[in-house]
Amino acid sequence: MAEVIHEKGCSAAPHNLTDYDTARRQFSWPIARGWLAGLPGGRGLNIAHEAVDRHAAGTPDAVALRCRGRDDRTTLISYGQLRTATNRFANVLRQLGVGRTDRVFSLLGRVPELYIVAMGTLKNTSVFAPLFAAFGPEPIRERLRLGDARVLVTTPELYRRKVAALRAELPHLEHVLLVGGEAVPGTIDMASALMSVGEQFVIPPTDPELMALVHFTSGTTGMPKGAVHVHEAVVAHYATAKLALDLHPSDVYWCTADPGWVTGMSYGVIAPLTHGVTTIVDEGEFDPRRWYQILQDERVTVWYTAPTALRMLMRHGAELASRYDLSALRYVASVGEPLNPEVVVRAQQVFGLPVHDNWWQTETGAIMISNFAAMDIRPGSMGRPLPGVEAALLRRGGDGRAAVVDDRVQVITEADTVGEIALRPGWPSLFRAYLHDERRYAKAFADGWYLSGDLARRDADGYYWFVGRADDVIKSAGHLIGPFEVESVLMEHPAVAEAGVIGKPDPVVGEVVKAFVSLRPGYNPSEQLRTELIALGRRRLGAVAPKELAFDQHLPHTRSGKVMRRLLKARELGMPEGDLSTVEGPG
Ligand code: ATP
Ligand code: MG
């Protein structure tokens, strides 16, 4: 059994949820719904009311956003100011004739206007869909078209470079608003538009089932899908941020995910605002020194980040971290891809705090499985299902996905058996559709379960251990192996910063394991190192150890920070690279 890290320095237990079993017993979604206010007069539930107006009424001067611009200048925005700005944006939409369920897209970095547009759109009962600002014209067009965009908010520079030439192909895109005060033909200046309307806005009645958000998946396994979420999802955003991120109103909170992804929206925008905390909005790019500087200067207490970032920081070891005062930090969480146990252990040494790994998907809308405050962490495990979440592992068929026979699935009851993670529908943030793809949506459910497409095993104590995506699992000489397990073993070697592992077709054993490895500073590729790493694999993994190993300092990542194994595999096999819209950097 894996080593257990006990919580230290953490406030005893969050919100009286003293331990895992009590937390699960005491929690229900109706109870969580009661933690929110609802629109006055019983007129429904609107995300923006819970996130902005509720706090603007009670604590208008509390700081909602602390925005660090690229010049490191800080702008403060209070909940009261956010209410006014979002009211104005809702009035702008109304004036343009944009209404209920009309789609408003953003193509912006992490800037204050993003919060204004998102929340103003929701107040107007229109649908908000954020895009990643680094997308090129092609993925932008695809998503604007798939999402029936009527409005786009972006900057003059992004508009000229990426959108202007597409306008003719997007007849539904009626209005483009630009942030930045520059007159561009065919567009509206956002600042003047905001000043031309009143600052009062009454949120119309909002059915909790009304469509609120469209999020595109990361595209790790193929072409991204547009997942639809409704206002009711805010119940899950609020509750899971309380349970899995331990958010309290006095916290200074920093979520490093880009708002173009579901994490950046659910936990970078909505969840922290619903808790009335101060959120750090950082416009800059990842840089180890600057990130430590932000944690120090802003006195960040709760930090939600991703394995890639943690691996990069750990590359620099404890020495760099020790130059900064990180004493305000009390809670660190990670999501997006497997968090290697080695990284949890190194991070514990560097921060003096455990890293809480948690698992969820664009489709689930909120954290589902988590190492959370009311329980002990097991490095390498993604934790246990949150209160309110019923999870199971389903027996697999030949393709790795759940075996469905006559519409029935078989639930695995025994410990330490690999199966597909399934969730019992009924939690508020479950996606309600894939845009324009009913068949695919229907295929995600069987026998009363939502099927995640991810494989895991569960230990005797109910902790889930990620194995891989059904699509990524390698079958070698009769063994099935998840790439993550191989990658984690390689990362135990001091030279290895990151690894990506694939299966390569082989006439004898089905597939052989091939590893791609990037090295930490001070190490260089050599035959000797290659032999050493392959030997380490063989010692630890036996038959499923990598047979081949290549050094690659530029492992391809998705823009949301995941190692893109399908691309490593396509390149290795000389096959078409498929949809590349979400690949980070030069690739
Ligand atoms: P696509 O569905 O387009 O292929 P994607 O699945 O990467 O892309 P997201 O919804 O952003 O899109 O990511 C969810 C996936 O990320 C999960 O299904 C899982 O494979 C992976 N993931 C998320 N958190 C964790 C975690 N803590 N440990 C392991 N894997 C994780
Ligand atoms: Mg997915």
XYZ file of C-alpha atoms and ligand atoms in Angstrom:
619
model
C 0.000 0.000 0.000
C 1.212 3.486 -0.798
C 2.561 5.811 1.813
C -0.016 8.073 3.442
C 0.590 11.794 3.823
C -1.290 13.372 6.671
C -2.662 16.851 6.321
C -0.603 19.422 8.066
C -1.130 23.106 8.524
C -4.637 22.722 7.147
C -7.540 24.092 9.106
C -8.857 21.116 11.037
C -11.708 20.101 8.762
C -13.676 22.107 6.285
C -17.171 23.149 7.174
C -17.661 20.501 9.830
C -17.038 17.708 7.345
C -14.809 15.883 9.758
C -13.968 12.744 7.835
C -14.726 11.021 4.573
C -17.603 8.866 5.727
C -19.291 11.605 7.717
C -18.884 13.991 4.809
C -20.542 11.537 2.446
C -23.351 10.803 4.901
C -24.097 14.453 5.658
C -24.028 15.661 2.073
C -26.681 15.663 -0.609
C -27.200 17.814 -3.695
C -30.442 19.324 -2.335
C -28.492 20.362 0.766
C -25.820 21.943 -1.437
C -28.527 23.740 -3.409
C -29.551 25.299 -0.090
C -26.048 26.778 0.300
C -26.857 29.048 -2.638
C -29.298 31.953 -2.665
C -31.361 31.552 -5.832
C -32.836 34.527 -7.636
C -34.929 36.768 -5.378
C -38.643 35.988 -5.430
C -38.070 32.327 -6.285
C -37.341 33.192 -9.915
C -34.879 30.359 -10.434
C -31.118 29.943 -10.277
C -28.601 32.007 -12.228
C -24.853 31.460 -12.038
C -24.069 35.192 -12.222
C -26.379 36.021 -9.334
C -24.578 33.497 -7.117
C -21.153 34.616 -8.312
C -21.540 38.391 -8.375
C -24.773 40.025 -7.194
C -25.111 38.024 -4.007
C -21.726 39.246 -2.743
C -22.152 42.725 -4.212
C -25.238 43.061 -2.007
C -23.526 41.893 1.179
C -19.857 42.880 0.803
C -19.637 45.288 -2.164
C -16.156 46.486 -1.227
C -14.595 43.042 -0.933
C -11.982 42.490 -3.643
C -13.209 39.998 -6.244
C -10.285 40.152 -8.684
C -6.653 41.089 -8.269
C -5.465 41.367 -11.867
C -1.759 41.313 -12.686
C -1.148 42.710 -16.144
C 1.794 41.852 -18.349
C 3.581 44.935 -16.990
C 3.065 43.484 -13.471
C 0.728 46.383 -12.641
C -2.095 45.278 -10.362
C -5.743 46.336 -10.800
C -8.295 45.624 -8.078
C -11.963 44.999 -8.859
C -14.478 44.769 -6.030
C -17.656 42.709 -6.060
C -19.636 45.979 -6.262
C -17.675 47.131 -9.309
C -18.075 43.720 -10.905
C -21.835 43.968 -10.432
C -21.963 47.320 -12.225
C -19.717 46.220 -15.081
C -21.608 42.963 -15.639
C -24.955 44.809 -15.520
C -23.660 47.123 -18.192
C -22.482 44.244 -20.373
C -25.869 42.532 -20.021
C -27.495 45.824 -21.120
C -25.168 46.011 -24.135
C -26.293 42.524 -25.198
C -29.918 43.448 -24.692
C -29.466 46.565 -26.758
C -27.931 44.489 -29.560
C -30.993 42.249 -29.493
C -28.977 39.308 -28.128
C -31.146 37.269 -25.790
C -31.855 33.994 -24.066
C -29.677 31.067 -25.241
C -27.905 33.171 -27.881
C -24.197 32.280 -27.926
C -21.590 34.782 -26.799
C -17.981 33.681 -27.369
C -14.805 35.166 -25.962
C -11.327 35.006 -27.435
C -9.359 36.655 -24.669
C -6.442 35.972 -22.381
C -6.860 36.027 -18.651
C -8.011 39.633 -18.352
C -10.694 41.332 -16.210
C -12.960 41.764 -19.248
C -13.261 37.987 -19.462
C -15.033 37.952 -16.090
C -17.262 40.838 -17.144
C -18.251 39.206 -20.414
C -18.834 35.772 -18.856
C -20.961 37.025 -15.998
C -22.776 39.693 -18.034
C -23.694 37.066 -20.615
C -25.090 34.751 -17.948
C -27.075 37.604 -16.387
C -28.691 38.128 -19.776
C -29.504 34.369 -19.891
C -27.384 34.077 -23.023
C -24.832 31.246 -23.332
C -21.133 31.858 -22.693
C -18.407 29.952 -24.576
C -14.744 30.797 -23.921
C -12.061 30.076 -26.523
C -8.350 29.794 -25.930
C -6.692 32.991 -27.194
C -3.748 31.104 -28.708
C -5.969 29.190 -31.136
C -5.266 29.819 -34.811
C -7.959 30.861 -37.323
C -8.960 27.303 -38.246
C -9.906 26.051 -34.752
C -11.556 29.405 -34.042
C -13.747 29.087 -37.125
C -14.612 25.457 -36.334
C -15.753 26.301 -32.833
C -17.609 29.505 -33.718
C -19.472 27.539 -36.359
C -20.156 24.477 -34.218
C -21.339 26.781 -31.415
C -23.561 29.062 -33.581
C -21.760 32.139 -32.262
C -23.776 35.384 -32.509
C -21.364 37.552 -30.552
C -17.594 37.424 -30.167
C -15.562 39.490 -27.721
C -11.851 39.736 -28.490
C -9.004 42.238 -28.874
C -8.183 44.359 -31.960
C -4.958 42.433 -32.462
C -6.528 38.967 -32.256
C -9.391 40.148 -34.435
C -7.135 41.363 -37.214
C -4.819 38.356 -37.103
C -7.333 35.586 -36.720
C -10.967 36.555 -37.165
C -11.421 39.343 -39.741
C -10.809 37.050 -42.720
C -13.353 34.516 -41.410
C -16.290 36.898 -41.098
C -17.653 36.107 -44.556
C -17.833 32.390 -43.660
C -19.659 33.028 -40.396
C -23.011 34.602 -41.245
C -24.364 33.934 -37.727
C -21.628 36.018 -36.159
C -23.405 39.364 -36.091
C -21.478 41.357 -33.519
C -17.795 41.560 -32.660
C -16.856 43.629 -29.626
C -13.253 44.681 -29.127
C -11.484 45.243 -25.837
C -8.742 47.854 -26.212
C -10.191 51.112 -27.475
C -9.134 50.933 -31.106
C -11.605 51.604 -33.938
C -11.718 48.659 -36.365
C -14.285 48.563 -39.191
C -17.118 46.075 -38.663
C -16.624 45.933 -34.892
C -17.926 47.644 -31.755
C -15.675 49.231 -29.170
C -16.499 47.505 -25.911
C -15.587 50.390 -23.597
C -17.839 52.892 -25.395
C -20.631 50.333 -25.604
C -20.435 49.769 -21.845
C -20.605 53.504 -21.156
C -23.560 54.011 -23.494
C -25.942 51.876 -21.400
C -27.331 52.032 -17.874
C -25.828 50.294 -14.853
C -29.037 48.722 -13.568
C -30.008 45.262 -14.722
C -32.504 42.822 -13.278
C -31.664 39.212 -14.079
C -34.667 37.644 -15.808
C -36.185 34.469 -14.329
C -33.747 31.637 -14.996
C -34.735 28.002 -15.140
C -31.879 26.017 -13.548
C -31.985 23.759 -16.615
C -31.373 26.664 -18.988
C -28.240 26.285 -21.129
C -25.481 28.461 -19.671
C -22.061 27.374 -20.913
C -20.450 25.574 -23.813
C -17.000 24.123 -23.203
C -14.888 22.449 -25.814
C -12.911 19.410 -24.624
C -9.105 19.455 -24.774
C -8.889 17.383 -27.950
C -6.432 14.937 -26.397
C -8.013 11.999 -28.196
C -9.321 13.675 -31.352
C -11.496 16.525 -32.543
C -12.813 18.525 -29.560
C -16.467 18.178 -28.609
C -18.723 21.010 -27.402
C -20.108 20.053 -23.992
C -23.251 21.899 -22.878
C -23.773 22.917 -19.230
C -26.746 24.539 -17.503
C -27.169 27.087 -14.680
C -27.802 24.314 -12.170
C -24.106 23.406 -12.547
C -23.257 26.222 -10.159
C -24.435 24.031 -7.274
C -21.605 21.629 -8.102
C -19.074 24.412 -8.684
C -19.800 25.837 -5.267
C -19.977 22.564 -3.367
C -16.918 20.946 -4.918
C -14.791 24.067 -4.386
C -15.757 23.870 -0.732
C -15.054 20.150 -0.462
C -12.129 19.541 -2.816
C -10.366 22.945 -2.738
C -11.253 23.864 0.843
C -12.261 27.405 -0.203
C -13.240 29.825 2.558
C -14.366 33.446 2.017
C -11.116 34.835 3.445
C -8.947 32.974 0.925
C -6.701 34.438 -1.741
C -7.091 31.949 -4.521
C -5.166 31.324 -7.717
C -6.239 28.924 -10.472
C -3.595 28.807 -13.182
C -5.758 27.146 -15.867
C -6.531 29.136 -18.982
C -10.142 30.351 -19.158
C -10.404 28.681 -22.579
C -10.706 25.325 -20.772
C -13.322 24.034 -18.431
C -11.005 24.275 -15.397
C -10.244 27.926 -16.059
C -13.951 28.695 -16.231
C -15.424 26.424 -13.544
C -12.653 26.935 -10.997
C -10.934 30.073 -12.320
C -14.085 32.179 -12.689
C -17.303 30.692 -11.300
C -16.383 28.726 -8.168
C -14.149 31.342 -6.518
C -16.656 34.136 -7.151
C -19.506 32.076 -5.703
C -17.407 31.747 -2.535
C -16.719 35.474 -2.400
C -12.941 34.981 -2.303
C -10.268 37.163 -3.885
C -9.064 35.623 -7.151
C -5.687 36.297 -8.712
C -6.008 36.964 -12.430
C -2.589 36.649 -14.028
C -2.189 37.708 -17.623
C 1.346 36.357 -18.012
C 2.719 33.028 -19.178
C 4.180 30.214 -17.136
C 7.593 31.027 -15.722
C 8.887 29.339 -12.568
C 10.339 32.491 -11.024
C 7.356 34.656 -11.798
C 4.941 32.041 -10.499
C 6.765 31.750 -7.193
C 6.840 35.561 -7.093
C 3.049 35.681 -7.489
C 2.487 33.070 -4.784
C 4.695 35.145 -2.497
C 3.546 38.706 -3.340
C -0.155 37.979 -3.448
C -0.028 35.802 -0.323
C -1.926 33.084 -2.155
C -3.579 30.649 0.267
C -5.249 28.162 -2.092
C -3.616 27.209 -5.371
C -5.141 25.064 -8.114
C -2.713 24.073 -10.855
C -1.734 21.249 -13.215
C 0.765 18.368 -13.244
C 2.815 19.841 -16.097
C 3.362 23.064 -14.159
C 4.262 21.138 -11.021
C 6.691 18.950 -12.991
C 8.331 22.089 -14.406
C 8.631 23.630 -10.949
C 10.040 20.405 -9.544
C 12.608 20.412 -12.352
C 14.104 23.398 -10.537
C 13.968 21.629 -7.189
C 13.712 23.059 -3.694
C 16.471 25.610 -4.162
C 14.434 27.965 -6.334
C 11.354 27.689 -4.112
C 13.414 28.433 -1.003
C 14.148 31.936 -2.297
C 10.478 32.864 -1.924
C 8.205 33.229 1.073
C 5.392 30.775 0.431
C 4.171 30.772 4.019
C 0.646 31.960 3.172
C 0.012 28.881 1.045
C -2.080 26.273 2.875
C -3.764 24.183 0.156
C -2.515 22.971 -3.230
C -4.569 20.993 -5.755
C -3.895 19.626 -9.231
C -5.949 18.423 -12.155
C -5.803 17.613 -15.856
C -3.684 14.530 -16.154
C -2.103 11.991 -13.867
C -0.024 13.437 -11.077
C 2.956 11.137 -10.720
C 3.620 10.019 -7.125
C 7.190 11.230 -7.532
C 5.907 14.755 -8.096
C 3.663 14.612 -5.024
C 6.619 13.548 -2.908
C 8.967 16.195 -4.361
C 6.296 18.877 -3.971
C 5.735 17.911 -0.364
C 9.451 18.533 0.241
C 9.403 21.852 -1.640
C 6.144 23.360 -0.336
C 5.884 21.481 2.949
C 2.334 20.740 1.827
C 0.664 17.840 0.071
C -0.726 18.247 -3.434
C -4.369 17.201 -3.703
C -4.858 15.453 -7.022
C -8.368 15.389 -8.390
C -10.095 13.950 -11.417
C -12.878 15.222 -13.620
C -13.693 16.028 -17.246
C -15.227 18.745 -19.384
C -18.293 16.512 -19.474
C -18.617 16.176 -15.692
C -18.417 19.966 -15.277
C -16.955 19.725 -11.777
C -14.503 17.710 -9.680
C -15.749 14.146 -9.170
C -12.935 12.131 -7.591
C -10.520 13.845 -5.278
C -8.003 13.721 -2.511
C -9.832 16.222 -0.396
C -9.385 18.080 2.814
C -11.293 15.610 4.972
C -9.066 12.655 4.092
C -5.494 11.449 3.814
C -3.645 11.706 0.531
C -2.105 8.748 -1.253
C 0.548 9.943 -3.705
C -0.287 8.669 -7.174
C -3.989 8.202 -6.411
C -6.617 10.631 -7.606
C -8.528 10.089 -4.384
C -12.059 8.992 -3.667
C -15.452 10.043 -5.036
C -16.650 13.317 -3.542
C -19.759 13.372 -1.394
C -22.741 13.294 -3.728
C -20.837 11.374 -6.387
C -21.537 7.689 -7.010
C -18.644 6.217 -8.971
C -17.966 2.670 -10.123
C -15.578 0.710 -12.281
C -17.067 -1.267 -15.136
C -15.665 -4.424 -16.614
C -13.988 -3.868 -19.966
C -14.431 -5.322 -23.380
C -11.609 -5.910 -25.857
C -11.255 -2.240 -26.798
C -10.715 -1.153 -23.205
C -14.126 0.535 -22.921
C -16.904 -0.814 -20.745
C -18.335 -4.081 -22.004
C -22.023 -3.476 -22.718
C -24.099 -6.607 -23.304
C -27.789 -6.181 -24.130
C -27.573 -2.604 -22.844
C -26.283 -3.832 -19.470
C -22.869 -3.281 -17.947
C -21.101 -5.222 -15.261
C -19.890 -3.372 -12.180
C -16.578 -4.519 -10.696
C -16.833 -5.106 -6.962
C -13.451 -6.617 -6.168
C -10.445 -4.415 -5.313
C -7.441 -3.776 -7.562
C -9.162 -4.667 -10.820
C -8.918 -2.323 -13.776
C -12.172 -1.004 -15.247
C -13.706 2.029 -16.898
C -14.684 4.847 -14.546
C -18.449 5.338 -14.588
C -20.593 7.854 -12.712
C -24.261 7.682 -11.785
C -26.022 10.673 -13.391
C -27.801 13.044 -11.034
C -25.126 15.568 -10.074
C -25.877 19.160 -11.179
C -22.964 19.813 -13.525
C -23.264 16.729 -15.736
C -23.212 17.908 -19.365
C -26.627 17.939 -21.020
C -25.479 17.485 -24.639
C -22.612 17.522 -27.106
C -23.462 20.338 -29.505
C -24.968 18.957 -32.705
C -23.948 15.410 -31.839
C -26.787 13.499 -30.210
C -25.405 10.111 -31.186
C -22.140 10.692 -29.451
C -23.961 11.921 -26.362
C -26.170 8.840 -26.279
C -23.105 6.611 -26.591
C -21.645 8.124 -23.405
C -24.358 6.441 -21.320
C -25.258 2.813 -20.678
C -27.433 1.039 -18.156
C -27.890 4.138 -15.988
C -24.215 5.125 -15.960
C -22.174 7.873 -17.577
C -19.081 6.232 -19.137
C -15.951 8.357 -18.844
C -13.609 6.583 -21.259
C -10.900 6.552 -18.557
C -9.538 3.403 -16.934
C -8.633 3.100 -13.282
C -8.340 0.638 -10.475
C -9.656 1.024 -6.943
C -7.798 -0.214 -3.891
C -9.365 -1.932 -0.913
C -9.899 1.432 0.816
C -11.788 2.930 -2.104
C -8.980 5.110 -3.532
C -8.957 5.357 -7.324
C -5.691 4.983 -9.271
C -5.584 6.266 -12.823
C -4.490 3.717 -15.418
C -5.048 5.528 -18.716
C -7.572 6.489 -21.297
C -9.265 3.520 -22.893
C -7.791 4.777 -26.193
C -4.220 4.895 -24.822
C -3.984 1.548 -23.110
C -1.197 -0.663 -24.387
C -1.610 -4.386 -24.952
C 1.715 -6.154 -24.888
C 2.316 -9.925 -24.798
C -1.007 -10.553 -23.108
C -0.520 -7.760 -20.573
C -2.536 -4.552 -20.472
C -0.708 -1.500 -19.273
C -1.580 2.154 -18.859
C 1.099 4.570 -20.101
C 0.895 6.516 -16.854
C 2.351 3.681 -14.794
C 5.360 3.394 -17.096
C 5.830 7.172 -17.162
C 5.744 7.351 -13.371
C 8.464 4.705 -13.056
C 10.712 6.581 -15.510
C 10.141 9.799 -13.571
C 11.651 8.229 -10.471
C 15.020 8.612 -12.186
C 16.617 11.940 -11.203
C 17.398 12.780 -14.840
C 13.802 12.555 -16.026
C 11.596 15.636 -16.071
C 8.689 14.234 -18.029
C 7.799 11.146 -20.032
C 5.253 10.131 -22.649
C 4.644 6.453 -23.383
C 2.905 4.771 -26.320
C 2.257 1.303 -27.691
C 3.850 0.483 -31.032
C 2.368 -2.337 -33.132
C 4.554 -5.416 -33.080
C 3.950 -8.644 -35.009
C 5.050 -10.853 -32.124
C 3.702 -9.324 -28.902
C 0.891 -7.125 -30.231
C 2.416 -3.872 -29.073
C 5.784 -2.913 -27.656
C 6.145 -0.038 -25.221
C 8.055 2.983 -26.447
C 8.946 5.879 -24.142
C 9.774 9.489 -24.980
C 11.624 11.297 -22.234
C 12.583 14.905 -21.532
C 15.474 15.583 -19.154
C 15.968 17.920 -16.185
C 18.556 20.718 -16.401
C 22.110 19.383 -16.074
C 21.416 16.076 -17.818
C 22.187 15.207 -21.445
C 20.962 12.376 -23.653
C 23.429 9.500 -23.900
C 23.471 5.802 -24.721
C 24.388 5.120 -21.127
C 21.387 7.035 -19.801
C 19.116 5.258 -22.245
C 20.374 1.872 -21.066
C 19.981 2.933 -17.449
C 16.374 4.027 -17.976
C 15.416 0.890 -19.853
C 17.016 -1.166 -17.088
C 15.043 0.799 -14.475
C 11.857 0.046 -16.397
C 12.667 -3.660 -16.652
C 13.500 -3.886 -12.969
C 10.257 -2.226 -11.925
C 7.786 -3.294 -14.602
C 9.019 -6.600 -15.978
C 7.337 -7.671 -19.198
C 5.675 -4.328 -19.872
C 8.833 -2.206 -19.544
C 9.719 0.086 -22.457
C 11.721 -1.699 -25.118
C 12.534 1.531 -26.917
C 13.331 4.946 -25.510
C 13.905 8.260 -27.247
C 14.992 11.604 -25.778
C 12.787 14.543 -26.680
C 13.011 17.919 -24.926
C 9.791 19.081 -26.606
C 7.147 16.519 -25.785
C 3.896 17.645 -27.430
C 1.279 18.989 -25.019
C -2.292 20.090 -25.423
C -2.815 23.743 -24.635
C -4.510 22.615 -21.436
C -1.226 20.982 -20.443
C -1.554 17.256 -21.179
C 1.096 15.098 -22.823
C -0.378 14.307 -26.230
C 0.315 10.605 -26.639
C -1.801 10.243 -29.755
C 0.534 12.683 -31.524
C 3.679 10.878 -30.314
C 2.132 7.716 -31.685
C 1.067 9.187 -35.032
C 4.566 10.607 -35.560
C 6.200 7.358 -34.559
C 4.071 5.379 -37.006
C 4.276 7.957 -39.779
C 0.482 8.312 -39.710
C -1.628 11.432 -40.242
C -1.324 13.675 -37.187
C -5.078 14.308 -36.972
C -6.617 17.394 -35.422
C -3.779 19.607 -34.196
C -5.817 22.618 -33.137
C -5.106 22.103 -29.453
C -1.371 21.364 -29.639
C 0.762 23.741 -27.594
C 3.593 25.681 -29.229
C 5.533 24.517 -32.271
C 4.874 20.834 -31.428
P -10.821 14.948 -25.471
O -12.031 14.470 -24.718
O -11.159 15.960 -26.517
O -9.938 13.847 -25.946
P -9.673 15.572 -22.896
O -10.361 14.327 -22.440
O -8.221 15.716 -22.585
O -9.897 15.777 -24.463
P -10.685 17.284 -20.833
O -12.139 17.147 -20.548
O -10.051 18.624 -20.706
O -10.443 16.830 -22.323
O -9.868 16.340 -19.886
C -10.438 15.303 -19.119
C -9.481 14.135 -19.083
O -8.234 14.516 -18.481
C -9.954 12.975 -18.265
O -10.860 12.170 -18.968
C -8.652 12.264 -17.935
O -8.236 11.431 -19.004
C -7.680 13.413 -17.778
N -7.556 13.775 -16.349
C -8.115 14.795 -15.713
N -7.753 14.828 -14.420
C -6.964 13.765 -14.217
C -6.270 13.244 -13.064
N -6.316 13.829 -11.895
N -5.551 12.123 -13.253
C -5.493 11.521 -14.456
N -6.103 11.965 -15.553
C -6.830 13.082 -15.445
Mg -12.231 13.551 -22.907
